[in-house]
């Protein structure tokens, strides 16, 4: 392969391709816009990528690649010209950015994490980070946008954070007393596991207004879509975020997010989305007043033909029958599933796509803390109702045992009163900011069996937060009730009781990994 290039071309290619003569190679040290344009051209060329790189990019005096330094603006221009001839939005997936978004409310964070394809979020953890560390102004870190000017808001939010701050050392001390360090446990592992438990117990005090930080890694197309969705939001905070995020993305992948707010694409789409939501809201039948509702999982609907469909889908690639005919045949579902998954050794070994032919709709009622966790699953359809305080709250039993429930509840009650006053005066959308994580929310989840395996095997692990662990266990139990054979291969769902200290065994395993890593460094240094 390499012989087709002259000496200067080979030197250039060696800088930007991981090899010159094999059929698999990676690009390096090229701006994303050049990689994006290069791949776009590649898909329309009979030549290999190295040839396209040399002929259409290296030889382009415009791009400045010959000197080794790329002229970014010209590269952007070039990409736009390539795009004109392409006509498919997928080329906007060819560049990505790492975007940090700081000091946003949890309400806005959930909007940022809503994307399903193309964006990977990571958010500050309520299990490992204390949320009572004040901001630069010495005040607790919660959202205080001008739209929330209401006399009840800040006193209630200050009260929640003050309670969190006072209770944390007390709860930690009690947790450590109840769960003393075990003989074979390191000081680090014990401190970390007990601290995580204390923070888990108190997270219900945090309001949806709590500020958090997120890292988003995503491609241009997904960011563009996210920006448009944020621009259509009812929350002013999200609309402001949309323009702030756009301004930063324009500095790193401008060609890929250029349409987010233009008059032809982005703006009309945001307006279309916003108006649609308004019109739909006006059509809601008059609801009966909501009353306190216990946490719960309800399997609303499932497919009675699921076994037949899954078995047919599993055999389809090995058969020459049309799908409908395969579905009509008598097949031993258990044997098919055993053949495909009988040797599965851990939850990371994937289950077949055939399981996607069975779907389930659940309605969940649980505290907002648990919703925050499960909302992160992207391979499903879920929508929540507005946060409020009518459905009641969850009080961790340990806090009652420690005699600390009164202070926890007093802060929740004050926040609930503020939420009601804000809902009355400013509307229920803005009142969501005042709702602590302990209060319950209703949402639906529609997912297929393959995602159910993933979610339930991951979320029933004993190290998980008990609130979401219970939900995942219950979802699995209800599906197993209606489809026992389809669930028979979900061997890594843990329906047992929780660990007495959730993070204890994970921290021990971390100790072992750290020891291995240090030994490894030790021997090589
Ligand atoms: C114990 C625990 C601790 C956690 N701590 C944190 C934390 O501190 N901060 C935080 O932000 N989150 C945390 N999470 C949430 C976690 O990062 C995931 O967002 C969440 O568990 C959803 O898992 P998932 O991405 O595997 O599932 P799904 O989104 O349902 O995806 C299912 C599967 O599809 C594939 N997939 C989906 N999207 C992509 C993609 N874009 N690229 C590649 N593959 C994809 C993957 O194979 C994935 O496993 C934690 C989760 C657990 C269980």
Coordinates of C-alpha atoms and ligand atoms in Angstrom, one line a residue:
X1 CA 0.0 0.0 0.0
X2 CA 2.7 2.4 1.0
X3 CA 4.5 2.2 -2.4
X4 CA 1.8 4.3 -4.0
X5 CA 3.0 7.4 -2.1
X6 CA 6.1 9.5 -2.7
X7 CA 8.6 10.3 0.1
X8 CA 7.1 13.6 1.1
X9 CA 3.6 12.1 1.1
X10 CA 4.7 9.2 3.2
X11 CA 6.3 11.6 5.8
X12 CA 3.0 13.5 6.0
X13 CA 0.9 10.3 6.3
X14 CA 3.2 8.9 9.0
X15 CA 2.4 12.0 11.1
X16 CA -1.3 11.4 10.8
X17 CA -1.9 7.7 10.4
X18 CA -0.9 5.0 12.8
X19 CA 0.6 2.9 10.0
X20 CA 1.1 3.2 6.3
X21 CA 0.7 -0.3 5.1
X22 CA -2.1 -2.1 7.0
X23 CA -5.8 -2.1 6.2
X24 CA -6.7 -0.9 9.7
X25 CA -5.2 2.3 11.0
X26 CA -6.2 5.3 13.2
X27 CA -6.0 9.0 12.5
X28 CA -4.0 11.1 14.9
X29 CA -3.0 14.8 15.3
X30 CA -5.6 16.1 13.0
X31 CA -8.3 18.6 13.9
X32 CA -11.7 17.1 14.3
X33 CA -13.0 19.2 11.4
X34 CA -10.5 17.7 9.1
X35 CA -11.3 14.1 10.3
X36 CA -15.0 14.9 9.8
X37 CA -14.5 16.3 6.3
X38 CA -12.1 13.5 5.4
X39 CA -14.6 10.7 6.4
X40 CA -17.3 12.5 4.5
X41 CA -15.2 12.6 1.3
X42 CA -14.0 9.0 1.9
X43 CA -17.6 7.7 1.8
X44 CA -17.9 9.2 -1.8
X45 CA -14.6 8.1 -3.1
X46 CA -13.3 4.8 -4.7
X47 CA -9.9 5.5 -3.0
X48 CA -8.6 4.5 0.4
X49 CA -8.5 7.1 3.2
X50 CA -4.8 7.8 2.9
X51 CA -5.1 8.6 -0.8
X52 CA -8.1 11.0 0.0
X53 CA -6.1 12.6 2.8
X54 CA -3.2 13.3 0.4
X55 CA -5.1 14.2 -2.7
X56 CA -7.9 16.3 -1.2
X57 CA -6.4 17.7 1.9
X58 CA -2.6 17.7 1.8
X59 CA -2.6 19.1 -1.6
X60 CA -5.2 21.8 -0.7
X61 CA -3.1 24.8 -0.1
X62 CA -6.1 26.3 1.7
X63 CA -5.8 23.9 4.6
X64 CA -2.2 24.5 5.4
X65 CA -1.6 20.8 6.1
X66 CA 1.6 20.9 4.1
X67 CA 3.3 23.1 6.6
X68 CA 2.2 20.7 9.4
X69 CA 0.0 23.4 11.0
X70 CA -3.7 23.4 10.0
X71 CA -5.5 26.7 9.4
X72 CA -8.6 26.0 11.4
X73 CA -10.8 28.6 9.8
X74 CA -10.0 27.4 6.4
X75 CA -10.5 23.8 7.5
X76 CA -14.0 24.8 8.8
X77 CA -14.7 26.5 5.4
X78 CA -13.6 23.4 3.6
X79 CA -15.8 21.2 5.8
X80 CA -18.8 23.4 5.0
X81 CA -18.1 23.0 1.3
X82 CA -17.9 19.2 1.7
X83 CA -21.1 19.2 3.6
X84 CA -23.0 21.0 0.8
X85 CA -22.3 18.1 -1.4
X86 CA -23.2 15.5 1.2
X87 CA -26.8 16.1 2.2
X88 CA -27.0 13.8 5.2
X89 CA -27.0 14.9 8.8
X90 CA -24.9 11.9 9.9
X91 CA -21.7 13.7 8.9
X92 CA -22.3 16.0 11.9
X93 CA -21.5 12.9 14.0
X94 CA -18.0 12.9 12.8
X95 CA -16.6 15.3 15.4
X96 CA -17.1 15.4 19.1
X97 CA -16.4 17.7 22.1
X98 CA -15.9 17.4 25.8
X99 CA -18.1 20.0 27.4
X100 CA -18.0 20.9 31.1
X101 CA -21.2 22.4 32.5
X102 CA -20.9 23.7 36.0
X103 CA -23.2 25.0 38.6
X104 CA -26.4 23.9 37.0
X105 CA -29.5 22.8 39.0
X106 CA -30.4 19.1 39.2
X107 CA -33.5 20.0 37.3
X108 CA -31.4 21.3 34.4
X109 CA -28.9 18.4 34.8
X110 CA -31.7 15.9 34.1
X111 CA -32.5 17.8 30.9
X112 CA -28.8 17.6 29.9
X113 CA -28.8 13.9 30.5
X114 CA -31.9 13.2 28.6
X115 CA -30.2 12.5 25.3
X116 CA -30.2 8.9 24.2
X117 CA -27.8 8.6 21.4
X118 CA -24.5 10.4 20.9
X119 CA -23.9 12.0 24.3
X120 CA -22.2 10.5 27.3
X121 CA -22.8 12.4 30.6
X122 CA -21.0 12.0 33.9
X123 CA -22.3 14.0 36.8
X124 CA -21.0 14.8 40.3
X125 CA -22.0 12.0 42.6
X126 CA -24.3 12.6 45.7
X127 CA -22.7 9.5 47.2
X128 CA -19.1 10.6 47.1
X129 CA -19.3 14.4 47.3
X130 CA -20.7 16.6 50.1
X131 CA -23.2 19.1 48.8
X132 CA -23.1 21.4 51.8
X133 CA -19.8 23.0 50.8
X134 CA -20.8 26.7 50.3
X135 CA -20.2 28.6 47.1
X136 CA -17.8 31.6 46.7
X137 CA -20.5 33.9 48.2
X138 CA -20.5 31.8 51.4
X139 CA -24.0 30.5 50.7
X140 CA -25.3 27.0 49.9
X141 CA -25.0 26.0 46.2
X142 CA -28.5 26.0 44.9
X143 CA -30.1 27.7 41.9
X144 CA -31.3 31.3 42.5
X145 CA -32.4 32.6 39.1
X146 CA -34.5 35.8 39.0
X147 CA -37.6 33.8 37.9
X148 CA -37.6 32.2 41.4
X149 CA -38.0 35.5 43.3
X150 CA -40.4 34.4 46.0
X151 CA -40.3 35.0 49.7
X152 CA -40.7 31.4 50.6
X153 CA -37.9 30.0 48.4
X154 CA -34.6 30.9 49.8
X155 CA -35.4 30.4 53.5
X156 CA -36.7 26.9 52.7
X157 CA -33.7 26.0 50.6
X158 CA -31.2 27.5 53.2
X159 CA -33.0 25.3 55.8
X160 CA -32.5 22.1 53.7
X161 CA -28.8 22.8 53.3
X162 CA -28.3 23.8 56.9
X163 CA -30.0 20.6 58.1
X164 CA -27.8 18.5 55.7
X165 CA -24.7 20.3 57.0
X166 CA -25.7 19.7 60.7
X167 CA -26.8 16.2 60.3
X168 CA -23.9 15.0 58.2
X169 CA -21.2 14.7 61.0
X170 CA -23.8 13.2 63.4
X171 CA -25.0 10.6 60.9
X172 CA -21.5 9.8 59.9
X173 CA -20.5 9.2 63.5
X174 CA -23.6 6.9 64.0
X175 CA -22.9 5.0 60.8
X176 CA -19.3 4.4 61.9
X177 CA -20.4 3.3 65.4
X178 CA -22.9 0.9 63.9
X179 CA -20.5 -0.5 61.3
X180 CA -17.1 -0.6 63.0
X181 CA -14.0 -1.4 60.9
X182 CA -13.6 -5.1 60.3
X183 CA -10.3 -6.8 60.9
X184 CA -9.4 -7.4 57.3
X185 CA -10.7 -4.0 56.2
X186 CA -8.4 -1.1 55.5
X187 CA -8.9 2.3 57.2
X188 CA -9.4 3.8 53.7
X189 CA -12.1 1.3 52.6
X190 CA -14.0 1.6 55.9
X191 CA -14.0 5.4 55.9
X192 CA -15.1 5.5 52.3
X193 CA -17.9 3.0 52.7
X194 CA -19.3 4.6 55.9
X195 CA -19.1 8.1 54.4
X196 CA -21.0 6.9 51.3
X197 CA -23.7 5.5 53.5
X198 CA -24.0 8.8 55.5
X199 CA -24.3 10.8 52.2
X200 CA -26.8 8.3 50.8
X201 CA -29.0 8.7 53.9
X202 CA -29.0 12.5 53.6
X203 CA -29.4 13.0 49.9
X204 CA -33.2 13.2 50.3
X205 CA -32.7 16.7 51.8
X206 CA -31.1 18.1 48.6
X207 CA -33.6 20.1 46.6
X208 CA -33.9 19.8 42.8
X209 CA -32.4 23.3 42.8
X210 CA -29.1 21.8 44.1
X211 CA -26.2 22.9 41.8
X212 CA -24.1 20.2 40.2
X213 CA -21.4 19.8 37.6
X214 CA -21.5 17.6 34.6
X215 CA -19.1 16.5 31.9
X216 CA -20.7 15.8 28.6
X217 CA -18.9 14.0 25.8
X218 CA -20.8 14.0 22.6
X219 CA -20.9 14.4 18.8
X220 CA -21.9 17.5 17.0
X221 CA -25.2 16.2 15.8
X222 CA -26.3 15.1 19.3
X223 CA -25.2 18.4 20.8
X224 CA -27.1 20.3 18.1
X225 CA -30.2 18.4 19.0
X226 CA -29.7 18.9 22.7
X227 CA -29.3 22.7 22.2
X228 CA -32.5 22.9 20.3
X229 CA -34.3 20.9 23.0
X230 CA -32.9 23.1 25.7
X231 CA -33.9 26.2 23.8
X232 CA -37.5 24.9 23.8
X233 CA -37.5 24.3 27.5
X234 CA -40.0 25.9 29.9
X235 CA -37.2 26.6 32.3
X236 CA -35.3 29.8 31.7
X237 CA -32.2 28.2 33.2
X238 CA -32.2 25.7 30.3
X239 CA -32.7 28.3 27.7
X240 CA -29.8 30.3 29.0
X241 CA -27.7 27.2 29.2
X242 CA -28.5 26.4 25.6
X243 CA -26.9 29.7 24.4
X244 CA -23.9 29.4 26.8
X245 CA -23.2 25.8 25.6
X246 CA -23.6 26.9 22.0
X247 CA -21.1 29.7 22.4
X248 CA -18.4 27.2 23.8
X249 CA -19.1 24.5 21.2
X250 CA -18.7 27.1 18.5
X251 CA -15.1 27.4 19.6
X252 CA -14.3 23.8 19.3
X253 CA -16.6 22.2 16.7
X254 CA -18.3 25.2 15.0
X255 CA -19.1 23.5 11.7
X256 CA -20.9 20.7 13.5
X257 CA -23.3 22.8 15.6
X258 CA -23.8 25.8 13.3
X259 CA -27.5 25.2 12.7
X260 CA -28.6 25.0 16.4
X261 CA -30.0 28.5 16.4
X262 CA -30.2 29.5 12.8
X263 CA -33.4 30.8 11.3
X264 CA -33.8 27.9 8.9
X265 CA -33.4 24.9 11.2
X266 CA -32.8 25.4 14.9
X267 CA -35.1 28.2 15.9
X268 CA -38.2 27.0 14.1
X269 CA -37.6 23.5 15.5
X270 CA -37.3 24.9 19.1
X271 CA -40.5 26.9 18.5
X272 CA -42.3 23.9 17.1
X273 CA -41.3 21.8 20.1
X274 CA -42.3 24.4 22.7
X275 CA -45.7 25.1 21.0
X276 CA -46.5 21.4 20.8
X277 CA -45.9 21.0 24.5
X278 CA -48.1 24.0 25.3
X279 CA -50.9 22.7 23.2
X280 CA -50.7 19.2 24.6
X281 CA -50.7 20.5 28.2
X282 CA -53.9 22.4 27.4
X283 CA -55.6 19.1 26.4
X284 CA -55.0 17.3 29.7
X285 CA -58.3 16.1 31.2
X286 CA -59.1 17.7 34.6
X287 CA -57.2 15.6 37.0
X288 CA -58.5 14.4 40.3
X289 CA -56.5 15.9 43.2
X290 CA -53.5 13.8 43.9
X291 CA -53.0 12.1 47.3
X292 CA -50.1 10.6 49.0
X293 CA -49.0 7.4 47.2
X294 CA -46.6 4.8 48.4
X295 CA -43.6 4.0 46.3
X296 CA -44.5 1.3 43.8
X297 CA -43.9 -0.5 40.6
X298 CA -46.7 -1.4 38.3
X299 CA -46.3 -3.4 35.1
X300 CA -48.9 -1.6 33.0
X301 CA -48.6 -3.7 29.8
X302 CA -46.7 -6.4 28.2
X303 CA -46.8 -8.5 25.0
X304 CA -48.6 -11.8 25.5
X305 CA -46.9 -13.2 22.4
X306 CA -43.5 -12.2 23.6
X307 CA -42.1 -15.7 24.0
X308 CA -43.0 -16.7 20.4
X309 CA -41.6 -13.4 19.0
X310 CA -38.3 -13.7 20.9
X311 CA -37.8 -17.3 19.9
X312 CA -38.6 -16.5 16.2
X313 CA -36.3 -13.5 16.2
X314 CA -33.5 -15.6 17.8
X315 CA -33.8 -18.3 15.1
X316 CA -34.4 -16.0 12.2
X317 CA -30.7 -15.4 11.2
X318 CA -30.2 -19.2 11.1
X319 CA -33.4 -19.9 9.1
X320 CA -34.7 -19.2 5.6
X321 CA -38.3 -18.8 6.6
X322 CA -40.1 -15.5 6.7
X323 CA -40.5 -14.0 10.2
X324 CA -44.3 -14.5 10.3
X325 CA -43.9 -18.2 9.5
X326 CA -41.2 -18.7 12.1
X327 CA -43.5 -17.1 14.7
X328 CA -46.2 -19.5 13.8
X329 CA -44.0 -22.6 14.4
X330 CA -43.9 -24.4 17.7
X331 CA -40.5 -23.8 19.2
X332 CA -39.0 -24.7 22.6
X333 CA -38.3 -21.2 23.9
X334 CA -36.3 -22.4 26.9
X335 CA -34.0 -24.5 24.7
X336 CA -33.4 -21.5 22.3
X337 CA -32.5 -19.2 25.2
X338 CA -30.3 -21.8 26.9
X339 CA -28.5 -22.4 23.6
X340 CA -27.7 -18.6 23.3
X341 CA -27.1 -17.7 26.9
X342 CA -26.6 -20.9 28.8
X343 CA -22.8 -20.2 29.1
X344 CA -23.1 -16.6 30.2
X345 CA -20.6 -16.0 33.0
X346 CA -21.2 -12.5 34.1
X347 CA -23.5 -9.5 33.5
X348 CA -21.1 -7.9 31.0
X349 CA -21.5 -10.8 28.6
X350 CA -24.2 -9.5 26.3
X351 CA -27.6 -11.0 25.7
X352 CA -29.0 -11.4 22.2
X353 CA -30.9 -8.7 20.3
X354 CA -33.8 -11.2 20.0
X355 CA -34.8 -10.2 23.5
X356 CA -35.7 -6.7 22.1
X357 CA -38.8 -8.3 20.7
X358 CA -40.5 -8.4 24.1
X359 CA -41.5 -5.0 25.5
X360 CA -42.9 -3.9 28.9
X361 CA -44.4 -0.6 30.1
X362 CA -44.0 0.2 33.8
X363 CA -45.3 3.0 35.9
X364 CA -43.0 3.8 38.8
X365 CA -43.6 5.9 41.9
X366 CA -40.4 6.6 43.8
X367 CA -38.4 9.4 45.3
X368 CA -36.7 11.8 43.0
X369 CA -33.3 10.5 44.2
X370 CA -34.1 7.1 42.7
X371 CA -35.6 8.7 39.6
X372 CA -32.4 10.6 39.1
X373 CA -30.5 7.3 39.1
X374 CA -32.7 5.3 36.8
X375 CA -33.3 8.2 34.4
X376 CA -29.7 7.7 33.3
X377 CA -30.6 4.6 31.3
X378 CA -30.8 5.6 27.7
X379 CA -31.9 2.5 25.8
X380 CA -35.5 2.9 26.8
X381 CA -38.4 5.4 26.7
X382 CA -39.2 7.3 29.9
X383 CA -41.1 10.4 30.9
X384 CA -41.8 11.8 34.3
X385 CA -44.6 14.0 35.7
X386 CA -43.8 17.4 37.3
X387 CA -41.9 17.2 40.6
X388 CA -44.2 18.1 43.5
X389 CA -44.8 17.2 47.1
X390 CA -48.3 15.7 46.9
X391 CA -47.2 12.0 46.6
X392 CA -45.4 12.1 49.9
X393 CA -41.7 11.4 50.8
X394 CA -39.5 8.5 51.8
X395 CA -37.7 8.7 55.1
X396 CA -34.7 6.4 55.5
X397 CA -35.4 4.0 58.3
X398 CA -31.8 4.5 59.7
X399 CA -32.5 8.1 60.4
X400 CA -35.5 7.1 62.5
X401 CA -33.3 4.6 64.3
X402 CA -30.7 7.3 65.0
X403 CA -33.4 9.6 66.4
X404 CA -32.7 12.2 63.6
X405 CA -35.9 11.9 61.7
X406 CA -37.5 15.0 63.3
X407 CA -34.9 17.5 61.9
X408 CA -35.0 15.8 58.5
X409 CA -38.7 16.0 58.3
X410 CA -39.0 19.6 59.6
X411 CA -36.7 20.7 56.7
X412 CA -38.8 18.7 54.2
X413 CA -42.0 20.1 55.5
X414 CA -40.7 23.7 55.1
X415 CA -39.6 22.9 51.6
X416 CA -43.0 21.4 50.8
X417 CA -44.8 24.5 52.1
X418 CA -42.5 26.7 49.9
X419 CA -43.1 24.5 46.9
X420 CA -46.9 24.9 47.3
X421 CA -46.6 28.6 47.7
X422 CA -44.4 28.9 44.6
X423 CA -46.6 26.6 42.6
X424 CA -49.6 28.9 43.5
X425 CA -47.7 32.2 42.7
X426 CA -45.2 31.3 40.0
X427 CA -46.6 28.0 38.6
X428 CA -45.8 24.3 39.1
X429 CA -42.9 24.2 36.6
X430 CA -40.8 26.6 38.6
X431 CA -42.0 25.2 41.9
X432 CA -40.1 22.0 41.0
X433 CA -36.8 23.6 42.1
X434 CA -38.0 23.6 45.7
X435 CA -38.7 19.9 45.8
X436 CA -36.2 17.8 47.9
X437 CA -35.0 14.5 46.5
X438 CA -36.9 12.6 49.2
X439 CA -40.3 13.4 47.6
X440 CA -41.9 11.0 45.2
X441 CA -42.5 11.4 41.5
X442 CA -44.3 9.3 39.0
X443 CA -42.9 8.2 35.7
X444 CA -43.3 5.6 33.1
X445 CA -40.6 3.4 31.6
X446 CA -41.1 1.5 28.4
X447 CA -38.3 -0.9 27.7
X448 CA -37.5 -4.2 26.0
X449 CA -36.3 -7.4 27.7
X450 CA -32.7 -6.9 26.6
X451 CA -32.6 -3.5 28.4
X452 CA -34.5 -5.0 31.3
X453 CA -31.7 -7.6 31.7
X454 CA -29.1 -4.9 31.6
X455 CA -30.9 -2.5 34.0
X456 CA -31.9 -5.2 36.5
X457 CA -28.6 -6.9 36.6
X458 CA -26.7 -3.6 37.0
X459 CA -29.1 -2.0 39.4
X460 CA -29.8 -4.9 41.8
X461 CA -26.1 -5.2 42.8
X462 CA -25.7 -5.0 46.6
X463 CA -23.5 -1.9 46.3
X464 CA -26.4 0.1 44.8
X465 CA -28.5 2.7 46.6
X466 CA -31.4 0.8 48.3
X467 CA -34.0 3.1 46.7
X468 CA -33.3 2.2 43.1
X469 CA -32.2 -1.4 44.0
X470 CA -35.7 -2.1 45.3
X471 CA -37.3 -0.7 42.1
X472 CA -35.1 -2.8 39.8
X473 CA -35.8 -5.9 41.9
X474 CA -39.5 -5.3 41.7
X475 CA -39.5 -4.6 38.0
X476 CA -37.7 -7.9 37.5
X477 CA -40.1 -9.8 39.8
X478 CA -43.1 -8.6 37.9
X479 CA -41.7 -9.5 34.5
X480 CA -40.6 -12.9 35.8
X481 CA -44.2 -13.4 37.0
X482 CA -45.6 -13.0 33.5
X483 CA -42.6 -14.4 31.5
X484 CA -40.7 -16.8 33.7
X485 CA -39.0 -18.6 30.8
X486 CA -37.9 -15.3 29.2
X487 CA -36.3 -14.3 32.5
X488 CA -34.6 -17.6 33.2
X489 CA -31.3 -16.4 31.8
X490 CA -31.1 -13.2 33.9
X491 CA -28.8 -15.0 36.4
X492 CA -27.1 -11.9 37.6
X493 CA -30.2 -10.2 38.9
X494 CA -29.7 -10.1 42.7
X495 CA -33.1 -10.4 44.5
X496 CA -31.4 -10.9 47.9
X497 CA -31.4 -8.5 50.8
X498 CA -29.1 -5.5 50.6
X499 CA -25.6 -5.4 52.0
X500 CA -25.4 -4.2 55.6
X501 CA -23.0 -1.5 54.3
X502 CA -23.5 -1.0 50.5
X503 CA -20.0 0.1 49.5
X504 CA -18.1 -2.3 51.9
X505 CA -17.3 -5.1 49.5
X506 CA -16.7 -2.7 46.5
X507 CA -14.2 -0.7 48.6
X508 CA -12.4 -3.9 49.6
X509 CA -12.2 -4.8 45.9
X510 CA -10.9 -1.3 45.2
X511 CA -8.2 -1.9 47.9
X512 CA -7.1 -5.0 46.0
X513 CA -7.0 -3.2 42.7
X514 CA -5.0 -0.3 44.3
X515 CA -2.6 -2.8 45.8
X516 CA -2.1 -4.5 42.4
X517 CA -1.6 -1.1 40.7
X518 CA 0.9 0.1 43.3
X519 CA 2.8 -3.2 43.2
X520 CA 2.9 -2.9 39.4
X521 CA 4.3 0.6 39.6
X522 CA 6.6 -0.5 42.4
X523 CA 8.2 -3.2 40.3
X524 CA 8.6 -1.0 37.2
X525 CA 10.1 2.0 39.0
Ligands
LIG1 C1 -22.8 1.9 41.2 C2 -23.1 3.0 40.2 C3 -22.5 4.2 40.4 C4 -22.7 5.3 39.5 N1 -22.1 6.5 39.7 C5 -22.2 7.5 38.8 C6 -21.6 8.8 39.0 O1 -20.9 9.0 40.0 N2 -21.8 9.8 38.1 C7 -22.6 9.6 37.0 O2 -22.8 10.5 36.2 N3 -23.2 8.4 36.8 C8 -23.1 7.4 37.7 N4 -23.7 6.2 37.5 C9 -24.6 6.0 36.3 C10 -23.9 5.4 35.1 O3 -22.8 6.2 34.7 C11 -24.8 5.1 34.0 O4 -25.2 6.3 33.4 C12 -26.0 4.3 34.3 O5 -25.7 3.3 35.1 C13 -26.7 3.8 33.0 O6 -25.9 2.7 32.6 P1 -25.6 2.4 31.1 O7 -25.0 3.5 30.4 O8 -24.9 1.1 31.1 O9 -27.1 2.1 30.5 P2 -27.9 2.5 29.3 O10 -27.9 4.0 29.0 O11 -29.3 1.9 29.5 O12 -27.3 1.8 28.1 C14 -27.4 0.4 27.9 C15 -26.1 -0.1 27.2 O13 -26.1 0.5 25.9 C16 -24.8 0.8 25.5 N5 -24.7 2.3 25.4 C17 -25.7 3.2 25.6 N6 -25.3 4.4 25.2 C18 -24.1 4.3 24.8 C19 -23.1 5.3 24.3 N7 -23.4 6.6 24.1 N8 -21.9 4.8 24.0 C20 -21.6 3.5 24.1 N9 -22.4 2.6 24.6 C21 -23.7 3.0 24.9 C22 -23.9 0.4 26.7 O14 -23.4 -1.0 26.4 C23 -24.8 0.4 27.8 O15 -24.4 -0.5 28.9 C24 -23.5 5.1 38.4 C25 -24.1 3.9 38.2 C26 -23.9 2.8 39.1 C27 -24.6 1.5 38.8

